[in-house]
CSV table of C-alpha atoms and ligand atoms in Angstrom, one decimal:
chain,number,residue,atom,x,y,z
R,1,MET,CA,-175.1,201.2,66.5
R,2,ALA,CA,-175.7,197.9,68.3
R,3,TRP,CA,-174.3,195.3,66.0
R,4,GLN,CA,-175.6,191.8,66.0
R,5,ILE,CA,-172.1,190.6,65.2
R,6,PRO,CA,-169.4,193.2,65.8
R,7,LEU,CA,-166.1,193.2,64.0
R,8,ALA,CA,-164.1,192.4,67.2
R,9,ASP,CA,-164.7,191.8,70.9
R,10,ILE,CA,-162.7,191.5,74.0
R,11,ASP,CA,-162.4,188.5,76.4
R,12,PHE,CA,-162.6,190.1,79.9
R,13,ASP,CA,-164.0,188.4,83.0
R,14,SER,CA,-163.6,188.5,86.8
R,15,ARG,CA,-159.8,187.8,86.5
R,16,GLU,CA,-159.2,191.1,84.8
R,17,GLU,CA,-161.4,192.8,87.3
R,18,ALA,CA,-159.6,191.3,90.3
R,19,ALA,CA,-156.2,192.1,88.8
R,20,VAL,CA,-157.1,195.8,88.3
R,21,LEU,CA,-158.6,195.9,91.8
R,22,ASP,CA,-155.4,194.6,93.3
R,23,VAL,CA,-153.5,197.4,91.6
R,24,LEU,CA,-155.9,200.1,92.8
R,25,ARG,CA,-155.7,198.7,96.4
R,26,SER,CA,-151.9,198.7,96.3
R,27,ARG,CA,-152.0,202.5,95.8
R,28,TRP,CA,-149.1,202.4,93.3
R,29,LEU,CA,-150.4,203.1,89.8
R,30,THR,CA,-147.5,204.1,87.6
R,31,MET,CA,-144.8,201.8,86.2
R,32,GLY,CA,-143.5,199.5,88.9
R,33,GLU,CA,-143.4,195.9,89.8
R,34,VAL,CA,-146.6,194.8,88.0
R,35,THR,CA,-145.2,196.2,84.7
R,36,GLN,CA,-141.9,194.5,85.4
R,37,ALA,CA,-143.7,191.2,85.9
R,38,PHE,CA,-145.7,191.7,82.7
R,39,GLU,CA,-142.5,192.5,80.8
R,40,ALA,CA,-140.7,189.4,82.1
R,41,GLU,CA,-143.7,187.1,81.3
R,42,PHE,CA,-144.0,188.6,77.8
R,43,ALA,CA,-140.3,188.3,77.1
R,44,SER,CA,-140.4,184.6,78.1
R,45,TYR,CA,-143.5,184.0,76.0
R,46,VAL,CA,-142.1,185.4,72.8
R,47,GLY,CA,-138.5,184.2,73.5
R,48,SER,CA,-136.8,187.6,73.6
R,49,ARG,CA,-134.2,188.8,76.0
R,50,HIS,CA,-135.9,192.1,76.7
R,51,ALA,CA,-139.5,193.2,76.7
R,52,ILE,CA,-140.3,196.9,77.3
R,53,ALA,CA,-143.9,197.8,78.0
R,54,VAL,CA,-145.1,201.1,76.5
R,55,ALA,CA,-148.2,203.3,76.3
R,56,ASN,CA,-149.3,202.0,72.9
R,57,GLY,CA,-148.2,200.2,69.7
R,58,THR,CA,-147.2,203.5,68.0
R,59,ALA,CA,-144.9,204.4,70.8
R,60,ALA,CA,-143.4,200.9,70.5
R,61,LEU,CA,-142.7,201.5,66.8
R,62,HIS,CA,-141.2,204.9,67.5
R,63,LEU,CA,-139.0,203.4,70.2
R,64,ALA,CA,-137.9,200.6,67.9
R,65,CYS,CA,-136.7,203.2,65.3
R,66,LEU,CA,-134.9,205.3,68.0
R,67,GLY,CA,-133.5,202.1,69.6
R,68,VAL,CA,-131.6,201.2,66.4
R,69,GLY,CA,-130.6,204.8,65.8
R,70,LEU,CA,-132.6,205.7,62.7
R,71,GLY,CA,-132.6,209.4,61.7
R,72,GLN,CA,-132.4,212.0,59.0
R,73,GLY,CA,-131.0,210.7,55.7
R,74,ASP,CA,-131.9,207.1,56.4
R,75,GLU,CA,-134.4,205.1,54.3
R,76,VAL,CA,-136.6,202.4,55.7
R,77,ILE,CA,-138.5,200.1,53.4
R,78,VAL,CA,-142.1,199.6,54.7
R,79,PRO,CA,-145.3,198.1,53.3
R,80,SER,CA,-148.0,200.5,52.2
R,81,LEU,CA,-150.7,198.0,53.1
R,82,THR,CA,-150.6,198.6,56.9
R,83,PHE,CA,-151.8,200.9,59.5
R,84,VAL,CA,-150.4,204.4,59.1
R,85,ALA,CA,-148.5,204.2,62.4
R,86,THR,CA,-146.0,201.8,60.8
R,87,ALA,CA,-144.7,204.6,58.4
R,88,ASN,CA,-145.4,207.5,60.8
R,89,ALA,CA,-143.0,206.0,63.3
R,90,VAL,CA,-140.2,206.1,60.7
R,91,ARG,CA,-140.9,209.7,60.0
R,92,TYR,CA,-140.9,210.8,63.6
R,93,THR,CA,-137.2,210.1,63.6
R,94,GLY,CA,-136.5,212.1,60.4
R,95,ALA,CA,-136.0,209.0,58.4
R,96,THR,CA,-137.9,208.4,55.1
R,97,PRO,CA,-140.3,205.5,54.6
R,98,ILE,CA,-140.0,203.9,51.1
R,99,PHE,CA,-143.0,201.8,50.2
R,100,ALA,CA,-142.8,198.3,48.8
R,101,ASP,CA,-145.6,196.2,47.3
R,102,ILE,CA,-147.2,193.0,48.6
R,103,GLU,CA,-146.5,189.5,47.5
R,104,SER,CA,-149.8,188.6,45.7
R,105,GLU,CA,-153.6,188.5,46.0
R,106,GLN,CA,-153.1,185.4,48.2
R,107,ASP,CA,-150.2,186.8,50.3
R,108,LEU,CA,-150.8,190.3,51.5
R,109,ASP,CA,-147.5,190.6,53.3
R,110,ILE,CA,-144.6,192.7,52.0
R,111,SER,CA,-142.8,191.1,49.0
R,112,LEU,CA,-139.0,190.4,49.2
R,113,ASP,CA,-138.8,191.0,45.4
R,114,SER,CA,-140.3,194.4,45.8
R,115,ILE,CA,-138.0,195.1,48.8
R,116,GLU,CA,-134.9,194.3,46.7
R,117,LYS,CA,-136.0,196.8,44.1
R,118,LYS,CA,-136.3,199.6,46.7
R,119,VAL,CA,-132.8,199.2,48.3
R,120,THR,CA,-130.5,202.2,47.8
R,121,LYS,CA,-127.3,203.4,49.4
R,122,ARG,CA,-129.4,205.1,52.0
R,123,THR,CA,-131.4,202.1,53.0
R,124,ARG,CA,-130.8,201.3,56.7
R,125,ALA,CA,-133.7,199.0,57.6
R,126,ILE,CA,-136.7,197.0,56.5
R,127,MET,CA,-139.9,197.4,58.6
R,128,VAL,CA,-142.2,194.4,58.0
R,129,MET,CA,-145.9,194.1,59.2
R,130,HIS,CA,-147.4,190.6,59.6
R,131,TYR,CA,-150.8,191.3,58.0
R,132,GLY,CA,-153.7,189.8,59.9
R,133,GLY,CA,-151.2,187.7,61.9
R,134,TYR,CA,-149.9,185.9,58.8
R,135,ALA,CA,-146.1,185.8,59.0
R,136,CYS,CA,-144.0,187.6,56.5
R,137,ASP,CA,-141.3,185.4,55.0
R,138,MET,CA,-138.9,186.1,57.9
R,139,PRO,CA,-136.3,183.4,57.1
R,140,ALA,CA,-135.8,184.9,53.6
R,141,ILE,CA,-136.2,188.6,54.7
R,142,THR,CA,-133.7,188.3,57.6
R,143,LYS,CA,-131.2,186.5,55.4
R,144,PHE,CA,-131.5,189.2,52.7
R,145,ALA,CA,-131.1,191.9,55.4
R,146,ARG,CA,-127.9,190.3,56.8
R,147,GLU,CA,-126.4,190.0,53.4
R,148,HIS,CA,-127.1,193.7,52.7
R,149,ASN,CA,-126.2,194.9,56.2
R,150,LEU,CA,-129.8,196.1,56.9
R,151,LEU,CA,-131.7,196.2,60.1
R,152,VAL,CA,-135.1,194.4,60.4
R,153,LEU,CA,-137.9,195.9,62.5
R,154,GLU,CA,-141.2,194.1,62.9
R,155,ASP,CA,-144.6,195.6,63.4
R,156,ALA,CA,-146.2,192.6,65.0
R,157,ALA,CA,-149.3,194.4,66.1
R,158,HIS,CA,-151.4,191.7,64.4
R,159,ALA,CA,-149.1,188.8,65.2
R,160,VAL,CA,-148.9,188.2,68.9
R,161,GLY,CA,-148.6,184.4,69.1
R,162,SER,CA,-147.8,183.9,65.4
R,163,THR,CA,-144.8,181.7,64.8
R,164,ILE,CA,-142.6,180.1,62.1
R,165,ASP,CA,-140.8,177.0,63.2
R,166,GLY,CA,-141.8,177.8,66.8
R,167,ARG,CA,-140.2,181.2,66.7
R,168,HIS,CA,-142.4,184.1,67.4
R,169,MET,CA,-143.1,187.0,65.1
R,170,GLY,CA,-141.5,190.0,66.7
R,171,SER,CA,-138.4,188.0,67.7
R,172,TRP,CA,-137.0,187.5,64.2
R,173,GLY,CA,-135.8,191.0,63.5
R,174,ASP,CA,-133.7,193.4,65.5
R,175,VAL,CA,-136.7,194.8,67.4
R,176,GLY,CA,-140.3,193.7,67.4
R,177,CYS,CA,-143.4,195.8,68.3
R,178,TYR,CA,-146.8,194.8,69.6
R,179,SER,CA,-150.0,196.7,70.2
R,180,PHE,CA,-152.6,196.0,72.9
R,181,PHE,CA,-155.2,198.3,71.5
R,182,SER,CA,-158.7,197.1,72.3
R,183,ASN,CA,-159.3,195.3,69.0
R,184,LYS,CA,-156.0,193.3,69.1
R,185,ASN,CA,-155.7,189.6,70.1
R,186,MET,CA,-154.8,190.6,73.6
R,187,THR,CA,-155.6,194.0,75.0
R,188,THR,CA,-154.9,196.5,77.8
R,189,GLY,CA,-157.1,199.3,76.3
R,190,GLU,CA,-154.1,201.3,75.1
R,191,GLY,CA,-150.7,199.6,75.4
R,192,GLY,CA,-147.8,198.1,73.6
R,193,MET,CA,-144.5,196.2,74.0
R,194,VAL,CA,-141.1,196.3,72.3
R,195,VAL,CA,-138.9,193.2,72.3
R,196,THR,CA,-135.3,192.7,71.4
R,197,ASP,CA,-132.2,190.6,72.1
R,198,ASP,CA,-129.9,193.6,71.7
R,199,ASP,CA,-128.8,194.9,75.1
R,200,ALA,CA,-127.7,198.3,73.8
R,201,ALA,CA,-131.0,198.9,71.9
R,202,ALA,CA,-133.0,197.8,74.9
R,203,ALA,CA,-131.1,200.3,77.1
R,204,ARG,CA,-131.7,203.1,74.6
R,205,MET,CA,-135.4,202.3,74.3
R,206,ARG,CA,-135.8,202.2,78.1
R,207,LEU,CA,-134.2,205.7,78.3
R,208,PHE,CA,-136.4,207.1,75.5
R,209,ARG,CA,-139.5,205.6,77.1
R,210,SER,CA,-139.0,207.8,80.2
R,211,HIS,CA,-137.8,211.3,79.2
R,212,GLY,CA,-134.2,210.2,78.7
R,213,MET,CA,-133.9,210.0,82.5
R,214,THR,CA,-131.3,207.8,84.2
R,215,SER,CA,-133.6,206.8,87.1
R,216,MET,CA,-137.3,206.6,87.6
R,217,SER,CA,-139.9,207.4,90.2
R,218,TRP,CA,-140.2,203.7,91.0
R,219,ASP,CA,-136.4,203.5,91.8
R,220,ARG,CA,-136.7,206.5,94.0
R,221,HIS,CA,-139.8,205.1,95.7
R,222,LYS,CA,-137.8,202.0,96.5
R,223,GLY,CA,-135.0,204.1,97.9
R,224,HIS,CA,-132.6,203.1,95.1
R,225,ALA,CA,-131.9,206.6,93.8
R,226,TRP,CA,-132.1,210.2,94.9
R,227,SER,CA,-131.7,212.1,91.7
R,228,TYR,CA,-131.2,211.7,88.0
R,229,ASP,CA,-129.6,213.0,84.9
R,230,VAL,CA,-131.3,213.4,81.5
R,231,VAL,CA,-129.1,212.1,78.7
R,232,GLU,CA,-131.4,212.0,75.7
R,233,LEU,CA,-134.4,214.0,74.4
R,234,GLY,CA,-136.9,211.3,75.6
R,235,TYR,CA,-140.6,210.9,75.8
R,236,ASN,CA,-143.2,209.7,78.2
R,237,TYR,CA,-144.1,206.4,76.6
R,238,ARG,CA,-144.6,204.4,79.8
R,239,MET,CA,-147.3,201.8,80.5
R,240,ASP,CA,-149.0,201.9,83.9
R,241,GLU,CA,-149.7,199.2,86.5
R,242,ILE,CA,-153.5,199.0,85.8
R,243,ARG,CA,-152.8,198.2,82.1
R,244,ALA,CA,-149.9,195.9,83.0
R,245,ALA,CA,-152.3,194.0,85.3
R,246,LEU,CA,-154.7,193.6,82.4
R,247,GLY,CA,-151.9,192.5,80.1
R,248,ARG,CA,-150.7,189.8,82.5
R,249,VAL,CA,-154.2,188.2,82.6
R,250,GLN,CA,-154.7,188.6,78.8
R,251,LEU,CA,-151.4,186.9,78.1
R,252,THR,CA,-152.6,183.8,80.0
R,253,LYS,CA,-155.6,183.6,77.7
R,254,LEU,CA,-153.8,184.3,74.4
R,255,GLU,CA,-152.9,180.8,73.2
R,256,ASN,CA,-156.4,179.5,73.8
R,257,ASN,CA,-158.0,182.4,72.1
R,258,ASN,CA,-155.7,182.2,69.2
R,259,ILE,CA,-156.6,178.5,68.7
R,260,LYS,CA,-160.3,179.6,68.6
R,261,ARG,CA,-159.5,182.2,66.0
R,262,ARG,CA,-157.7,179.7,63.9
R,263,ASN,CA,-160.6,177.2,64.0
R,264,LEU,CA,-163.0,180.0,63.2
R,265,THR,CA,-160.8,181.0,60.3
R,266,LEU,CA,-160.8,177.5,58.9
R,267,LEU,CA,-164.6,177.4,59.2
R,268,TYR,CA,-164.9,180.7,57.3
R,269,ARG,CA,-162.6,179.3,54.6
R,270,GLU,CA,-164.7,176.1,54.1
R,271,GLN,CA,-168.0,177.9,54.0
R,272,LEU,CA,-166.8,180.8,51.8
R,273,GLU,CA,-165.2,178.5,49.3
R,274,GLU,CA,-168.4,176.5,49.1
R,275,LEU,CA,-171.0,179.3,49.1
R,276,VAL,CA,-169.2,182.3,47.6
R,277,PRO,CA,-166.4,181.1,45.4
R,278,ALA,CA,-166.2,184.5,43.7
R,279,VAL,CA,-164.8,186.0,46.9
R,280,VAL,CA,-161.1,185.5,47.5
R,281,MET,CA,-160.0,184.6,51.0
R,282,PRO,CA,-156.2,185.2,51.1
R,283,PHE,CA,-153.5,183.2,53.0
R,284,LYS,CA,-154.8,179.8,52.0
R,285,LYS,CA,-151.2,178.7,52.2
R,286,SER,CA,-149.6,180.7,55.0
R,287,ARG,CA,-146.2,180.4,56.6
R,288,GLY,CA,-146.0,179.0,60.1
R,289,VAL,CA,-148.9,179.4,62.6
R,290,SER,CA,-151.0,182.5,62.4
R,291,ALA,CA,-152.5,184.4,65.3
R,292,CYS,CA,-155.5,185.0,62.9
R,293,HIS,CA,-156.0,188.6,64.0
R,294,LEU,CA,-158.1,189.6,60.9
R,295,LEU,CA,-160.4,187.8,58.5
R,296,PRO,CA,-159.8,189.6,55.2
R,297,ILE,CA,-161.7,188.8,52.0
R,298,LEU,CA,-161.3,190.3,48.5
R,299,LEU,CA,-164.5,191.1,46.6
R,300,PRO,CA,-164.6,190.3,42.9
R,301,PRO,CA,-163.0,193.1,40.8
R,302,GLY,CA,-165.6,195.8,40.1
R,303,CYS,CA,-167.8,194.8,43.0
R,304,ASP,CA,-169.3,197.8,44.8
R,305,ARG,CA,-167.5,197.7,48.2
R,306,ILE,CA,-169.5,200.4,49.9
R,307,GLY,CA,-172.8,198.7,48.7
R,308,PHE,CA,-171.5,195.4,50.0
R,309,MET,CA,-170.6,196.8,53.4
R,310,GLU,CA,-174.0,198.6,53.6
R,311,HIS,CA,-175.8,195.3,53.0
R,312,MET,CA,-173.7,193.6,55.7
R,313,LYS,CA,-174.6,196.5,58.0
R,314,SER,CA,-178.3,196.1,57.3
R,315,ASN,CA,-177.9,192.5,58.5
R,316,GLY,CA,-176.4,193.7,61.7
R,317,ILE,CA,-172.9,192.7,60.8
R,318,GLN,CA,-170.0,195.0,61.2
R,319,THR,CA,-167.2,195.0,58.6
R,320,SER,CA,-164.1,197.1,58.0
R,321,ILE,CA,-161.3,197.9,55.6
R,322,HIS,CA,-157.7,197.0,56.3
R,323,TYR,CA,-156.3,199.4,55.0
R,324,PRO,CA,-156.4,202.4,52.7
R,325,PRO,CA,-152.9,202.3,51.3
R,326,ILE,CA,-150.5,204.7,53.1
R,327,HIS,CA,-148.7,205.9,50.0
R,328,LYS,CA,-152.0,207.5,48.7
R,329,PHE,CA,-152.6,209.5,51.9
R,330,GLN,CA,-152.1,213.3,51.3
R,331,THR,CA,-149.3,213.6,53.8
R,332,TYR,CA,-147.4,210.7,52.1
R,333,ALA,CA,-148.4,211.2,48.4
R,334,LYS,CA,-146.5,214.5,48.3
R,335,GLY,CA,-143.4,213.0,50.0
R,336,ASP,CA,-139.9,213.4,48.6
R,337,PRO,CA,-139.3,211.2,46.8
R,338,ALA,CA,-143.0,210.8,45.8
R,339,PRO,CA,-144.0,207.2,46.3
R,340,SER,CA,-144.1,205.1,43.2
R,341,ASN,CA,-147.0,202.9,42.1
R,342,LEU,CA,-147.6,199.7,43.9
R,343,PRO,CA,-149.9,197.8,41.5
R,344,LEU,CA,-150.8,194.8,43.7
R,345,THR,CA,-151.4,196.9,46.8
R,346,GLU,CA,-153.5,199.3,44.8
R,347,ASP,CA,-155.6,196.5,43.3
R,348,ILE,CA,-156.4,194.7,46.5
R,349,THR,CA,-156.9,197.8,48.7
R,350,GLY,CA,-159.9,198.6,46.5
R,351,ARG,CA,-161.5,195.2,47.1
R,352,GLU,CA,-160.6,194.2,50.7
R,353,VAL,CA,-163.3,193.9,53.3
R,354,THR,CA,-162.6,192.5,56.8
R,355,LEU,CA,-165.2,190.2,58.4
R,356,PRO,CA,-165.9,189.7,62.1
R,357,LEU,CA,-163.4,187.5,64.0
R,358,TYR,CA,-162.9,187.2,67.7
R,359,ALA,CA,-162.5,184.2,70.1
R,360,ALA,CA,-166.1,184.2,71.4
R,361,LEU,CA,-167.6,184.2,67.9
R,362,THR,CA,-169.8,181.1,67.5
R,363,GLU,CA,-170.0,178.6,64.5
R,364,GLU,CA,-173.6,179.9,64.0
R,365,ASN,CA,-172.3,183.5,63.8
R,366,VAL,CA,-169.8,182.4,61.1
R,367,ALA,CA,-172.6,180.7,59.1
R,368,GLN,CA,-174.7,183.9,59.5
R,369,VAL,CA,-171.9,186.1,58.3
R,370,VAL,CA,-171.1,183.9,55.3
R,371,ARG,CA,-174.8,183.8,54.3
R,372,SER,CA,-174.8,187.5,54.5
R,373,VAL,CA,-171.7,187.8,52.3
R,374,GLN,CA,-173.4,185.5,49.8
R,375,SER,CA,-176.5,187.7,49.6
R,376,ALA,CA,-174.5,190.9,49.6
R,377,VAL,CA,-172.4,189.8,46.7
R,378,ASN,CA,-175.5,188.7,44.7
R,379,GLN,CA,-177.3,191.9,45.4
R,380,VAL,CA,-174.5,194.3,44.5
R,381,ASN,CA,-173.6,192.3,41.4
R,382,LYS,CA,-177.2,192.6,40.2
R,383,LYS,CA,-177.1,196.4,40.2
X,1,PLP,C1,-152.9,198.7,66.0
X,1,PLP,C2,-151.7,198.9,65.1
X,1,PLP,C3,-150.7,199.8,65.3
X,1,PLP,C4,-150.8,200.9,66.4
X,1,PLP,O1,-151.0,200.5,67.6
X,1,PLP,P1,-151.7,201.5,68.7
X,1,PLP,O2,-151.6,200.7,69.9
X,1,PLP,O3,-153.1,201.8,68.3
X,1,PLP,O4,-150.8,202.7,68.7
X,1,PLP,C5,-149.6,199.8,64.5
X,1,PLP,N1,-149.5,199.0,63.4
X,1,PLP,C6,-150.5,198.1,63.2
X,1,PLP,C7,-150.4,197.2,62.0
X,1,PLP,C8,-151.7,198.0,64.0
X,1,PLP,O5,-152.6,197.2,63.6
């Protein structure tokens, strides 16, 4: 399907091509000095002591859980309104995700009130996800966590470049995780990053990233090591030099592209409020500065969402749903303990539709999408 306006698009040009070609010509493809440079630049950008590049965002989340030592018997409070990987990563370690509700129709992030109700003697950590790039209430959540001796992990897959008081999402908690999947604000195809200020957690995550081995091919190639020991049951979660080269160029474009996303988001808000007031556009009042990863809207209650999306499709406009709630998925619904009801999450997940948003979207594109939203809402309401 060739969309007139796709949901997302990447910003690649001759700079990414040249960076990849440099790596190919260097004849060293696996994790080495390009990855180290990417890590150093990323750490400096988000203001964290350590940044560890990994194969994808899910690996980042799993390493975060391993890095802080989660395991069997531990409970981790997570949102249900997120990509399934947030909760899966907790389960990989043997720990149990406990689902909390969102704040409101306007604020789709995890609610501190709901978190408080879910804390038990077994709770070890809170894993937040900054929905669409809109920051969770990190000052309040980290304060609560400190008072209750809980860890805070951040799924910042949507929030690269989001800040509160100048401090980056991903750097508020004990460990922050990013994804560079191809629809994210910066991309390496597949790829991810974990950041932390905790030296011990960083050391554990580096071990787990590479089979639990005490030295790597790169060290041996450089003549720094002849052999190795294996001290943990690790994984191969490494990034490679080709992706790291893409990431370094993408990082230089991020701030500008995020500004474009913010301006486009404002334009959407103005035009939707004027032309389709029946549709809710969340995060009118958001905390800090958003990376504006997604453009979510909520259809009026009872509006036929599939019909709406079909109408958008017939106009050449791609839309999506973020997300079906995790606690309703088969593999979670029969969990022990079975997840409880999350009324706000359940209400909005039936009404949410995500509209196209990417840096190269034009003002004319936004106007076209909004006109199409207007006609779609009118048409499905008539039926
Ligand atoms: C994309 C995404 C992930 C997973 O990242 P991958 O790189 O695809 O493994 C995790 N959580 C959220 C919220 C995401 O959007």
